[in-house]
Every structure is written in C-alpha cells, then in structure tokens.
Amino acid sequence: MDRYWNKTVETMEREQIRALQLEKLRATVEYVYANVPYYREKMQAKGMIPGDIKTLDNLKDLPITTKQDLRDTYPFGLFAAPMEDIVRIHASSGTTGKQTVVGYTRRDIDVWAECMARCLVMADADKNSRVQVSYGYGLFTGGLGAHYGAEKLGAVAIPASSGNTQRQITMLVDFGVTHLCCTPSYAMYIAESLNEMGYTKDDLKLKAGCFGAEPWSEAMRAELESRLGIRAHDIYGLSEIMGPSVSQDCRSQSGLHIWEDYYIPEITDPDTNMPVKEGEKGDLVITTIGKEGIPLIRYKTRDICSLTYEKCECGRTHARMSKPTGRTDDMLIIRGVNVFPSQIESVLLKMGEVQPHYQIVVERVNNLDTMTVEIEVSERAFSDHVKGIEDFERNIAKQMESVLGISAKIRLVEPKSIARSEGKAKRVIDKRNLV
Ligand code: DLL
C-alpha cells in the first residue's frame, strides 16, 4: 500500500474530481475576467462571458494562451493579483531573448509546496528523509520549488544547488542523503563521478531521485537506478504553470500523475488546439485552477504526450500523462536550460561580420549536454580574422553565454560551408538519443 501526503485528495473519485474542477474553473475564469484585461479582451473577442462556463466541456471554448502571450504582456501583464500580494518571481527563457516572468502569491507558494510534498511522498520520502536539492536555485524554478516541498514535508532540505560535483558527492555520503532532486543528466554525471572518487552506491543511503526538467529515456532511468541503487521518478513541470511538481510518476512508473485539483490537462491537436481522442498523443494544454499570481487559461505547453484516466495500481486517481517525448516547437533543453535557436540568432545578428548561416550541434558527452554553434563568417572577416579567430570566437561565446545562461562552444567556419536548404533551414542537429 502506498503512502500519500494528502490521501483524501490524491484518491478522490473521478466524479468528485470533475465537480471540484468545474467549481474551480468557473472561479478562475471569473477571476481572470475581472483582473486581467488581456483575458477579458480575448474572451470578449470570442463573445464569451464567465457565465458561459457551464460544464467542463466548455473548457475547449476558452482562448488558448501561448508563450507569445506572456511575451506580449512582458513582464507583469498577465498577473491577476496586485503586486503587493506577489511574494516571489521566477523566470525562464523566452523565444527571442526576453524572459517569461511569473509571479506567486503566498498562497501560490503554499500550493506549490503542497504539490511538491505529494511528489516527494510518492518517491517514498517522509519527515525522516534528507533531500538534496541539486537543481539550480535562482530564477529557475527547480531549486526553490523542490526545496519548499521538502520543508513542507518536514524532511531535511539540503540546498546544494547545481555544480561543484565533488562537494555534492561528499554531502550525499556524509549527510546520509535519502533523496536526490536534479536533472537526470546531472544525476548521471554524479553517478559517474561517485565511482571516480572511489565510492560505490553502497556508500550511499539514497532511496530515490526526483529527476526532471528535461526529457529522458527509459534506458536512462534503468541506468540511473542500477548505478545509484535507487528508484528514479520522473518529475515534470514548467514555470508558467508553477514549476516542478505539476506531475510525477509513482512507484508503478507508468505515467506521471497530474495534480488535477490544481491543473486541468487537455491533449490537443497542435494545429487546431482542439482536444484529441483519449489516449492519443498531442500538445499538452494546462489550465491552472486555484492559482492567484498568474493564473493561465489553456496554456499550450508544446510538450508532446498522451493522457490516461485509468485507475493506477498506486491508488491515486489523478490522470496520468505519458513521459513527454518532445516538443511541437524548436525549444531545446540543454543541461536543464531552455534554449531557442532564435535567441542564438539574435546574438549573431547583433555581432556583425558573421552570416545568419549557422547550425547548432547538440551532443551528450559523458552524460552531459554540449552545444556547439557553427557559424559562417563573411569572406572579409574570414581573411581579416585568420589570426584573431580564436579571440573572435571567444567574444561570441561570451555574448552567447550572457543571453542563453549556459556556455556554448563557438566554431567559425568558412563562408558557404554550411549546407543550404531549400525549405526550412535545419538549424539544429541533435545527436542525443533521448527516447
Ligand atoms: O523545467 C521546471 C522543472 C524543474 C521541472 C525541475 C521538473 C524538475 P522550465 O524551465 O519552465 O521549468 O521548463 C519547462 O521543461 O515545458 C518541458 O519541455 C521540459 N520538462 C520539464 N520537466 C520535464 C520532464 C522546469 N520530466 C519545460 N520530462 C517543459 C521532459 C520536461 N521534459
């Protein structure tokens, strides 16, 4: 029998979940209509008023929200709560440089911690657990999101943040850490470094990991479980909706339970935004119900997965999404950081002397993602810079890192050496085998 953090809610009958969702959806629509002019105008353009939401089926009539909408209203235009009630801000990469900013009220932080606590208990944590949080702390939601959940649970939260891997391992061993939260690729790096430092998994007290923020394969799960002697859970989330803990898989590892008392999921056709048949794959669209800072209606995540409402052997009744396998846009996730090719392009266009012909090569070397940007330089620059080419590359790399937030290797190549395409340019060559 599984343990739960909030048994009443986690095991609610479907009819009860639906009734709760309808009630909270109606309240959310009324709330955004009253407080977010952007939504009010979008609804008015569709000839809708909040009272039109009579059943859950009416969800599909509501307007879709995209990352572009967040960009158009940057930074705070979609906030529904007054700034005096916002207690925290997080942000993640936007498509062309500007960040996507989200705000949380005190209650939002509490709801987030509640959902994260449910995920940790699903990974068999309790108040005696020691949770090392090796997601980055900062504007990224990973670190603080997991941290507040661990504290809410009453476990020991260890705010390791990412990086300094040897110290991470020393803490894992010396502090008797039972749960590790980080990206799956970082967990793999930790596992390798552990052996290099002369330890084995028997030196650890680790029981489980909550790994996410990037897509990872079942093969990688098996590898992590055997190398670290743990159960590896897949945790999903996005800053626009909340952060980590929108969903996570249970011990049966057969899909990620979405906390349906706070999020209504739909799977839609990426082109029409209309719901597809149950079980079919499509674009995951999420409506937040019960969020105050920045409630989002039908947010198009662009993550591809399917949904099932079948009973799960763990006893939880909340819908399960399949492991997200890819995206319907060109966003790359490199070492847990979201990167859009258009951000790279905007840096290049500002540099001069380089051509807008470039290619991004992503590889996984020793379980860590590397990104190389190959850029054509102009004929003149190529001959002028032959000697100073390395300085020029370094300069571009510096600009790139300040915009992307992660380092990229820059390789300047001769004019006309990158293959031209007759249709869409193939900007990204992703050599990682993620699924
Ligand atoms: O990555 C939040 C998070 C932190 C989730 C820690 C899990 C653990 P963003 O930076 O806004 O937020 O990126 C969100 O990352 O739309 C997916 O494309 C991808 N993603 C997140 N979790 C998973 C996962 C955080 N488990 C974007 N599997 C999402 C696949 C994931 N992709």
Coordinates of C-alpha atoms and ligand atoms in Angstrom, one line a residue:
M1 CA 0.0 0.0 0.0
D2 CA 1.3 3.4 -1.0
R3 CA 1.7 6.2 1.5
Y4 CA 0.2 9.6 0.5
W5 CA 0.8 13.2 1.5
N6 CA -2.9 14.1 1.1
K7 CA -4.8 10.8 0.8
T8 CA -8.3 12.4 0.6
V9 CA -7.4 14.5 -2.4
E10 CA -5.0 12.0 -4.1
T11 CA -7.5 9.2 -4.1
M12 CA -10.7 11.2 -4.9
E13 CA -13.3 9.5 -7.1
R14 CA -13.3 10.8 -10.7
E15 CA -16.8 12.4 -10.3
Q16 CA -15.6 14.3 -7.3
I17 CA -12.5 15.5 -9.2
R18 CA -14.7 16.7 -12.0
A19 CA -17.1 18.5 -9.7
L20 CA -14.2 20.2 -8.0
Q21 CA -12.6 21.1 -11.3
L22 CA -15.8 22.7 -12.6
E23 CA -16.2 24.8 -9.5
K24 CA -12.6 26.0 -9.5
L25 CA -12.6 26.6 -13.3
R26 CA -15.6 28.8 -13.0
A27 CA -14.0 30.8 -10.2
T28 CA -10.7 31.1 -12.2
V29 CA -12.4 32.3 -15.3
E30 CA -14.3 34.9 -13.3
Y31 CA -11.1 35.9 -11.5
V32 CA -9.1 36.5 -14.7
Y33 CA -12.0 38.2 -16.5
A34 CA -12.2 40.7 -13.6
N35 CA -8.4 41.2 -13.1
V36 CA -6.6 40.6 -16.4
P37 CA -7.6 42.9 -19.2
Y38 CA -5.7 40.8 -21.7
Y39 CA -8.0 37.8 -20.9
R40 CA -11.1 39.9 -20.7
E41 CA -10.4 41.2 -24.2
K42 CA -9.6 37.7 -25.6
M43 CA -12.9 36.4 -24.2
Q44 CA -14.9 39.4 -25.5
A45 CA -13.4 38.8 -28.9
K46 CA -14.9 35.3 -28.8
G47 CA -18.2 36.7 -27.5
M48 CA -17.8 34.9 -24.2
I49 CA -18.5 35.9 -20.6
P50 CA -17.5 33.9 -17.5
G51 CA -21.1 32.6 -17.1
D52 CA -20.7 30.7 -20.3
I53 CA -18.7 28.1 -18.5
K54 CA -21.4 25.6 -17.5
T55 CA -19.6 22.3 -17.9
L56 CA -16.0 21.1 -18.1
D57 CA -16.7 20.6 -21.8
N58 CA -16.8 24.4 -22.2
L59 CA -13.1 24.5 -21.5
K60 CA -12.4 24.0 -25.1
D61 CA -14.3 27.2 -26.0
L62 CA -11.9 29.3 -23.9
P63 CA -8.9 31.0 -25.7
I64 CA -5.5 29.4 -25.8
T65 CA -2.6 31.0 -24.0
T66 CA 0.9 30.8 -25.5
K67 CA 4.4 31.8 -24.6
Q68 CA 4.0 34.6 -27.1
D69 CA 1.1 36.0 -25.0
L70 CA 3.4 36.1 -22.0
R71 CA 6.0 37.9 -24.2
D72 CA 3.4 40.4 -25.5
T73 CA 2.5 41.3 -21.9
Y74 CA 6.0 41.2 -20.5
P75 CA 6.8 41.5 -17.7
F76 CA 3.8 41.5 -15.5
G77 CA 0.8 42.0 -17.8
L78 CA -0.8 38.6 -17.1
F79 CA -0.6 38.9 -13.3
A80 CA -4.0 38.8 -11.8
A81 CA -3.0 39.6 -8.2
P82 CA -1.9 43.1 -7.3
M83 CA 1.9 43.5 -6.9
E84 CA 1.6 44.0 -3.2
D85 CA 0.3 40.4 -2.9
I86 CA 3.1 38.9 -5.1
V87 CA 5.9 37.5 -2.9
R88 CA 8.1 35.8 -5.4
I89 CA 9.1 35.9 -9.1
H90 CA 10.6 33.3 -11.3
A91 CA 11.6 33.4 -15.0
S92 CA 12.6 31.2 -17.8
S93 CA 13.9 31.7 -21.4
G94 CA 11.6 33.3 -23.9
T95 CA 11.8 32.7 -27.6
T96 CA 13.9 35.7 -28.5
G97 CA 15.8 36.8 -25.5
K98 CA 13.2 38.3 -23.2
Q99 CA 12.4 36.1 -20.3
T100 CA 9.0 34.7 -19.4
V101 CA 8.2 36.1 -16.0
V102 CA 5.8 34.5 -13.5
G103 CA 4.7 35.7 -10.1
Y104 CA 3.5 33.9 -7.0
T105 CA 1.3 35.0 -4.1
R106 CA 1.9 33.5 -0.6
R107 CA -0.9 31.0 -1.3
D108 CA 0.6 30.0 -4.6
I109 CA 3.9 29.2 -2.9
D110 CA 2.0 27.1 -0.4
V111 CA 0.1 25.2 -3.1
W112 CA 3.3 24.6 -5.0
A113 CA 4.9 23.2 -1.8
E114 CA 1.9 21.0 -1.2
C115 CA 2.1 19.5 -4.7
M116 CA 5.9 19.0 -4.3
A117 CA 5.3 17.3 -0.9
R118 CA 2.9 14.9 -2.6
C119 CA 5.6 14.1 -5.2
L120 CA 8.3 13.5 -2.6
V121 CA 6.0 11.2 -0.6
M122 CA 5.2 9.4 -3.9
A123 CA 9.0 8.8 -4.0
D124 CA 8.7 7.3 -0.5
A125 CA 10.0 10.3 1.4
D126 CA 8.8 11.3 4.9
K127 CA 9.9 13.6 7.7
N128 CA 12.9 11.5 8.4
S129 CA 14.2 11.9 4.8
R130 CA 17.1 14.1 3.8
V131 CA 16.5 15.7 0.4
Q132 CA 19.5 17.1 -1.5
V133 CA 18.2 19.6 -4.0
S134 CA 20.7 19.9 -6.8
Y135 CA 18.6 21.8 -9.2
G136 CA 19.8 25.3 -9.7
Y137 CA 18.5 27.9 -7.2
G138 CA 17.6 31.3 -8.7
L139 CA 15.1 32.4 -11.3
F140 CA 14.8 28.8 -12.5
T141 CA 12.0 27.1 -10.5
G142 CA 13.8 23.8 -9.9
G143 CA 15.8 24.6 -6.8
L144 CA 13.3 26.6 -4.7
G145 CA 10.4 24.5 -5.9
A146 CA 11.8 21.3 -4.7
H147 CA 13.2 23.0 -1.5
Y148 CA 9.8 24.3 -0.3
G149 CA 8.3 20.9 -0.9
A150 CA 10.9 19.1 1.2
E151 CA 10.5 21.6 4.0
K152 CA 6.7 21.4 3.9
L153 CA 7.0 17.6 4.3
G154 CA 9.2 18.2 7.3
A155 CA 12.2 16.4 5.7
V156 CA 15.7 18.0 5.8
A157 CA 16.1 20.2 2.8
I158 CA 19.7 20.4 1.6
P159 CA 20.0 23.4 -0.8
A160 CA 23.0 22.1 -2.7
S161 CA 22.1 23.9 -6.0
S162 CA 23.9 22.6 -9.1
G163 CA 27.6 22.4 -9.8
N164 CA 30.7 21.6 -7.7
T165 CA 30.1 17.9 -8.2
Q166 CA 32.7 16.6 -5.8
R167 CA 31.1 18.6 -3.0
Q168 CA 27.7 17.2 -4.0
I169 CA 29.0 13.7 -3.6
T170 CA 30.7 14.4 -0.2
M171 CA 27.3 15.7 1.0
L172 CA 25.4 12.7 -0.4
V173 CA 27.8 10.4 1.5
D174 CA 28.4 12.4 4.7
F175 CA 24.9 13.6 5.3
G176 CA 23.2 10.2 4.6
V177 CA 21.1 11.8 1.9
T178 CA 18.0 9.7 1.0
H179 CA 16.5 11.7 -1.9
L180 CA 18.2 13.5 -4.7
C181 CA 16.4 16.1 -6.8
C182 CA 18.2 17.2 -10.0
T183 CA 18.1 16.8 -13.8
P184 CA 18.6 13.2 -15.0
S185 CA 21.7 14.2 -16.9
Y186 CA 23.2 15.7 -13.8
A187 CA 22.3 12.6 -11.8
M188 CA 24.2 10.5 -14.3
Y189 CA 27.2 12.8 -14.0
I190 CA 27.0 12.5 -10.2
A191 CA 26.8 8.7 -10.6
E192 CA 29.9 8.6 -12.7
S193 CA 31.9 11.0 -10.5
L194 CA 30.9 8.9 -7.5
N195 CA 32.9 6.0 -8.8
E196 CA 35.8 8.2 -9.9
M197 CA 36.0 9.4 -6.3
G198 CA 36.4 5.8 -5.1
Y199 CA 32.8 5.4 -3.7
T200 CA 30.2 2.8 -4.7
K201 CA 26.5 3.0 -4.3
D202 CA 26.8 1.1 -1.1
D203 CA 28.4 4.2 0.5
L204 CA 25.1 6.0 -0.1
K205 CA 21.8 5.9 1.8
L206 CA 19.9 7.1 -1.3
K207 CA 16.5 5.6 -1.8
A208 CA 15.1 7.6 -4.7
G209 CA 15.5 10.5 -7.0
C210 CA 13.0 13.0 -8.5
F211 CA 14.6 13.8 -11.8
G212 CA 13.1 16.1 -14.4
A213 CA 13.3 19.5 -16.2
E214 CA 14.4 17.7 -19.4
P215 CA 13.3 14.7 -21.5
W216 CA 15.0 11.4 -20.6
S217 CA 14.6 7.9 -21.8
E218 CA 13.6 4.6 -20.0
A219 CA 17.1 3.3 -20.7
M220 CA 18.5 6.2 -18.8
R221 CA 16.1 5.5 -15.9
A222 CA 17.3 1.9 -15.8
E223 CA 20.9 3.0 -15.8
L224 CA 20.4 5.6 -13.0
E225 CA 18.5 3.1 -10.9
S226 CA 21.2 0.5 -11.2
R227 CA 24.2 2.8 -10.8
L228 CA 22.8 4.6 -7.7
G229 CA 20.7 1.8 -6.3
I230 CA 17.6 3.9 -6.2
R231 CA 14.1 4.2 -7.7
A232 CA 14.2 7.1 -10.3
H233 CA 11.0 9.1 -10.6
D234 CA 10.2 11.4 -13.5
I235 CA 9.0 14.8 -12.3
Y236 CA 7.5 17.3 -14.7
G237 CA 6.6 21.0 -14.6
L238 CA 7.1 24.4 -16.1
S239 CA 7.5 27.8 -14.7
E240 CA 4.5 29.2 -16.5
I241 CA 2.2 26.7 -14.7
M242 CA 4.1 26.6 -11.3
G243 CA 7.5 24.8 -11.5
P244 CA 8.5 21.2 -10.7
S245 CA 5.6 19.1 -9.3
V246 CA 2.9 19.6 -11.9
S247 CA 3.1 15.8 -12.2
Q248 CA 5.3 12.9 -11.3
D249 CA 5.3 9.2 -11.7
C250 CA 4.6 6.8 -8.8
R251 CA 6.2 3.5 -8.0
S252 CA 4.5 1.8 -10.9
Q253 CA 6.3 4.2 -13.3
S254 CA 3.5 4.1 -15.8
G255 CA 2.8 7.7 -16.4
L256 CA 3.0 10.9 -14.4
H257 CA 0.1 11.8 -12.1
I258 CA -1.0 15.4 -12.7
W259 CA -2.4 17.1 -9.6
E260 CA -5.9 17.6 -11.1
D261 CA -7.2 19.6 -8.2
Y262 CA -4.9 22.4 -9.3
Y263 CA -4.3 21.8 -13.0
I264 CA -6.8 20.7 -15.7
P265 CA -4.9 18.9 -18.5
E266 CA -6.0 18.5 -22.1
I267 CA -4.3 16.9 -25.1
T268 CA -4.9 18.9 -28.2
D269 CA -4.0 18.9 -31.9
P270 CA -1.0 21.2 -32.2
D271 CA -2.6 23.0 -35.2
T272 CA -6.2 23.3 -34.3
N273 CA -5.9 23.4 -30.5
M274 CA -8.9 21.1 -30.3
P275 CA -8.9 18.1 -28.0
V276 CA -7.8 14.7 -29.5
K277 CA -9.3 11.3 -28.5
E278 CA -8.3 9.9 -25.1
G279 CA -5.0 8.1 -25.3
E280 CA -3.8 9.9 -28.4
K281 CA -0.7 12.0 -28.4
G282 CA -0.7 15.7 -28.9
D283 CA 0.2 19.0 -27.3
L284 CA -0.4 19.2 -23.6
V285 CA -2.5 22.2 -22.7
I286 CA -2.9 23.1 -19.0
T287 CA -5.4 25.4 -17.2
T288 CA -4.5 26.4 -13.7
I289 CA -7.3 26.3 -11.2
G290 CA -6.7 28.0 -7.9
K291 CA -3.6 30.0 -8.8
E292 CA -3.6 33.7 -7.8
G293 CA -0.5 35.3 -9.1
I294 CA -0.6 34.4 -12.8
P295 CA -3.5 32.0 -13.5
L296 CA -3.3 30.7 -17.0
I297 CA -6.2 29.5 -19.2
R298 CA -5.4 26.7 -21.6
Y299 CA -1.7 27.2 -21.6
K300 CA -0.1 25.5 -24.6
T301 CA 2.9 23.8 -23.2
R302 CA 4.2 22.4 -26.5
D303 CA 5.2 19.2 -24.7
I304 CA 4.0 16.1 -26.6
C305 CA 2.4 13.4 -24.5
S306 CA -0.9 11.5 -24.1
L307 CA -3.3 11.2 -21.1
T308 CA -4.9 8.2 -19.3
Y309 CA -7.7 8.3 -16.7
E310 CA -7.4 4.6 -15.9
K311 CA -7.1 3.6 -12.3
C312 CA -3.5 3.3 -11.2
E313 CA -2.2 0.5 -9.0
C314 CA -0.8 3.0 -6.6
G315 CA -4.4 4.0 -5.7
R316 CA -4.1 7.6 -6.9
T317 CA -6.9 8.6 -9.1
H318 CA -5.4 11.7 -10.8
A319 CA -4.9 11.4 -14.5
R320 CA -1.5 10.3 -15.8
M321 CA 0.4 11.8 -18.7
S322 CA 2.9 9.8 -20.6
K323 CA 6.6 10.7 -20.4
P324 CA 7.0 13.9 -22.5
T325 CA 8.9 12.8 -25.6
G326 CA 9.4 16.0 -27.5
R327 CA 8.1 19.4 -28.3
T328 CA 6.0 21.0 -31.0
D329 CA 8.4 23.9 -31.3
D330 CA 12.1 24.2 -31.7
M331 CA 12.9 24.7 -28.0
L332 CA 16.0 22.7 -26.9
I333 CA 16.7 21.8 -23.3
I334 CA 20.4 21.8 -22.7
R335 CA 21.6 20.9 -19.2
G336 CA 18.1 21.7 -18.0
V337 CA 18.2 25.2 -19.5
N338 CA 15.6 26.1 -22.2
V339 CA 17.3 27.4 -25.4
F340 CA 15.6 28.7 -28.5
P341 CA 17.5 28.8 -31.8
S342 CA 16.0 32.3 -32.3
Q343 CA 17.9 33.5 -29.2
I344 CA 21.2 32.3 -30.8
E345 CA 20.3 34.0 -34.0
S346 CA 19.6 37.3 -32.3
V347 CA 23.0 37.3 -30.7
L348 CA 24.7 36.6 -34.1
L349 CA 22.8 39.3 -35.9
K350 CA 24.0 41.8 -33.3
M351 CA 27.6 40.8 -33.8
G352 CA 28.1 41.9 -37.4
E353 CA 30.8 40.1 -39.5
V354 CA 29.0 36.8 -39.2
Q355 CA 26.4 35.5 -41.6
P356 CA 23.0 34.4 -40.5
H357 CA 24.0 30.9 -41.5
Y358 CA 24.6 28.8 -38.5
Q359 CA 24.0 25.4 -37.2
I360 CA 23.6 24.2 -33.6
V361 CA 25.1 20.8 -32.8
V362 CA 23.9 19.2 -29.6
E363 CA 25.7 16.2 -28.2
R364 CA 25.8 14.2 -25.0
V365 CA 29.4 13.7 -24.0
N366 CA 29.9 11.7 -20.7
N367 CA 26.2 12.2 -20.0
L368 CA 26.5 16.0 -20.1
D369 CA 25.0 18.0 -22.9
T370 CA 27.3 20.1 -25.0
M371 CA 26.3 22.7 -27.6
T372 CA 28.5 23.8 -30.4
V373 CA 27.3 26.7 -32.6
E374 CA 28.9 26.6 -36.1
I375 CA 28.7 30.0 -37.7
E376 CA 29.7 31.2 -41.1
V377 CA 31.8 34.4 -41.2
S378 CA 31.8 36.8 -44.0
E379 CA 34.6 36.4 -46.7
R380 CA 36.2 39.6 -45.5
A381 CA 36.0 38.8 -41.8
F382 CA 37.4 35.3 -42.5
S383 CA 40.6 36.7 -44.1
D384 CA 40.9 39.6 -41.7
H385 CA 40.5 37.5 -38.6
V386 CA 42.6 34.5 -39.6
K387 CA 45.0 35.3 -36.8
G388 CA 42.5 36.6 -34.3
I389 CA 39.9 33.9 -35.0
E390 CA 40.1 32.5 -31.5
D391 CA 39.5 35.9 -29.9
F392 CA 36.6 36.4 -32.2
E393 CA 35.1 33.0 -31.2
R394 CA 35.7 33.8 -27.5
N395 CA 33.9 37.1 -27.8
I396 CA 30.9 35.5 -29.5
A397 CA 30.9 32.7 -26.8
K398 CA 30.8 35.4 -24.1
Q399 CA 27.8 37.2 -25.6
M400 CA 26.1 33.9 -26.1
E401 CA 26.5 32.8 -22.5
S402 CA 25.2 36.1 -21.2
V403 CA 22.0 35.7 -23.3
L404 CA 21.4 32.0 -23.0
G405 CA 22.6 31.4 -19.5
I406 CA 24.7 28.5 -20.5
S407 CA 28.0 28.1 -22.3
A408 CA 28.3 27.2 -25.9
K409 CA 31.3 26.3 -27.9
I410 CA 31.7 28.5 -31.0
R411 CA 33.2 27.3 -34.2
L412 CA 33.6 29.8 -37.0
V413 CA 33.5 28.1 -40.4
E414 CA 34.3 29.3 -43.9
P415 CA 31.7 31.1 -45.9
K416 CA 29.3 28.8 -47.7
S417 CA 30.4 25.7 -45.8
I418 CA 27.0 25.1 -44.0
A419 CA 24.6 23.2 -46.2
R420 CA 21.8 25.4 -47.6
S421 CA 18.3 24.0 -47.5
E422 CA 15.5 24.6 -49.9
G423 CA 12.8 24.5 -47.3
K424 CA 13.1 25.3 -43.7
A425 CA 16.6 25.7 -42.6
K426 CA 17.8 22.8 -40.4
R427 CA 19.3 24.8 -37.6
V428 CA 19.6 22.0 -35.0
I429 CA 21.4 18.8 -35.2
D430 CA 20.6 16.9 -32.0
K431 CA 22.7 13.9 -31.7
R432 CA 21.5 13.0 -28.2
N433 CA 19.4 9.9 -28.1
L434 CA 16.7 10.9 -25.7
V435 CA 13.9 8.5 -26.4
Ligands
DLL1 O1 12.0 22.8 -16.0 C1 10.5 23.0 -14.1 C2 11.1 21.8 -13.5 C3 12.2 21.9 -12.7 C4 10.5 20.6 -13.8 C5 12.7 20.7 -12.1 C6 11.0 19.4 -13.2 C7 12.1 19.5 -12.4 P1 11.0 25.4 -17.2 O2 12.4 25.8 -17.1 O3 10.0 26.4 -17.4 O4 10.6 24.6 -15.9 O5 11.0 24.4 -18.4 C8 9.8 23.7 -18.7 O6 11.0 21.7 -19.5 O7 7.8 22.6 -20.9 C9 9.3 20.7 -20.8 O8 9.6 20.9 -22.1 C10 10.6 20.5 -20.0 N1 10.5 19.5 -18.9 C11 10.3 19.7 -17.6 N2 10.2 18.5 -16.9 C12 10.3 17.5 -17.9 C13 10.3 16.1 -17.8 C14 11.1 23.4 -15.5 N3 10.2 15.4 -16.7 C15 10.0 22.7 -19.8 N4 10.4 15.4 -19.0 C16 8.7 21.9 -20.1 C17 10.5 16.1 -20.1 C18 10.5 18.2 -19.1 N5 10.6 17.4 -20.3

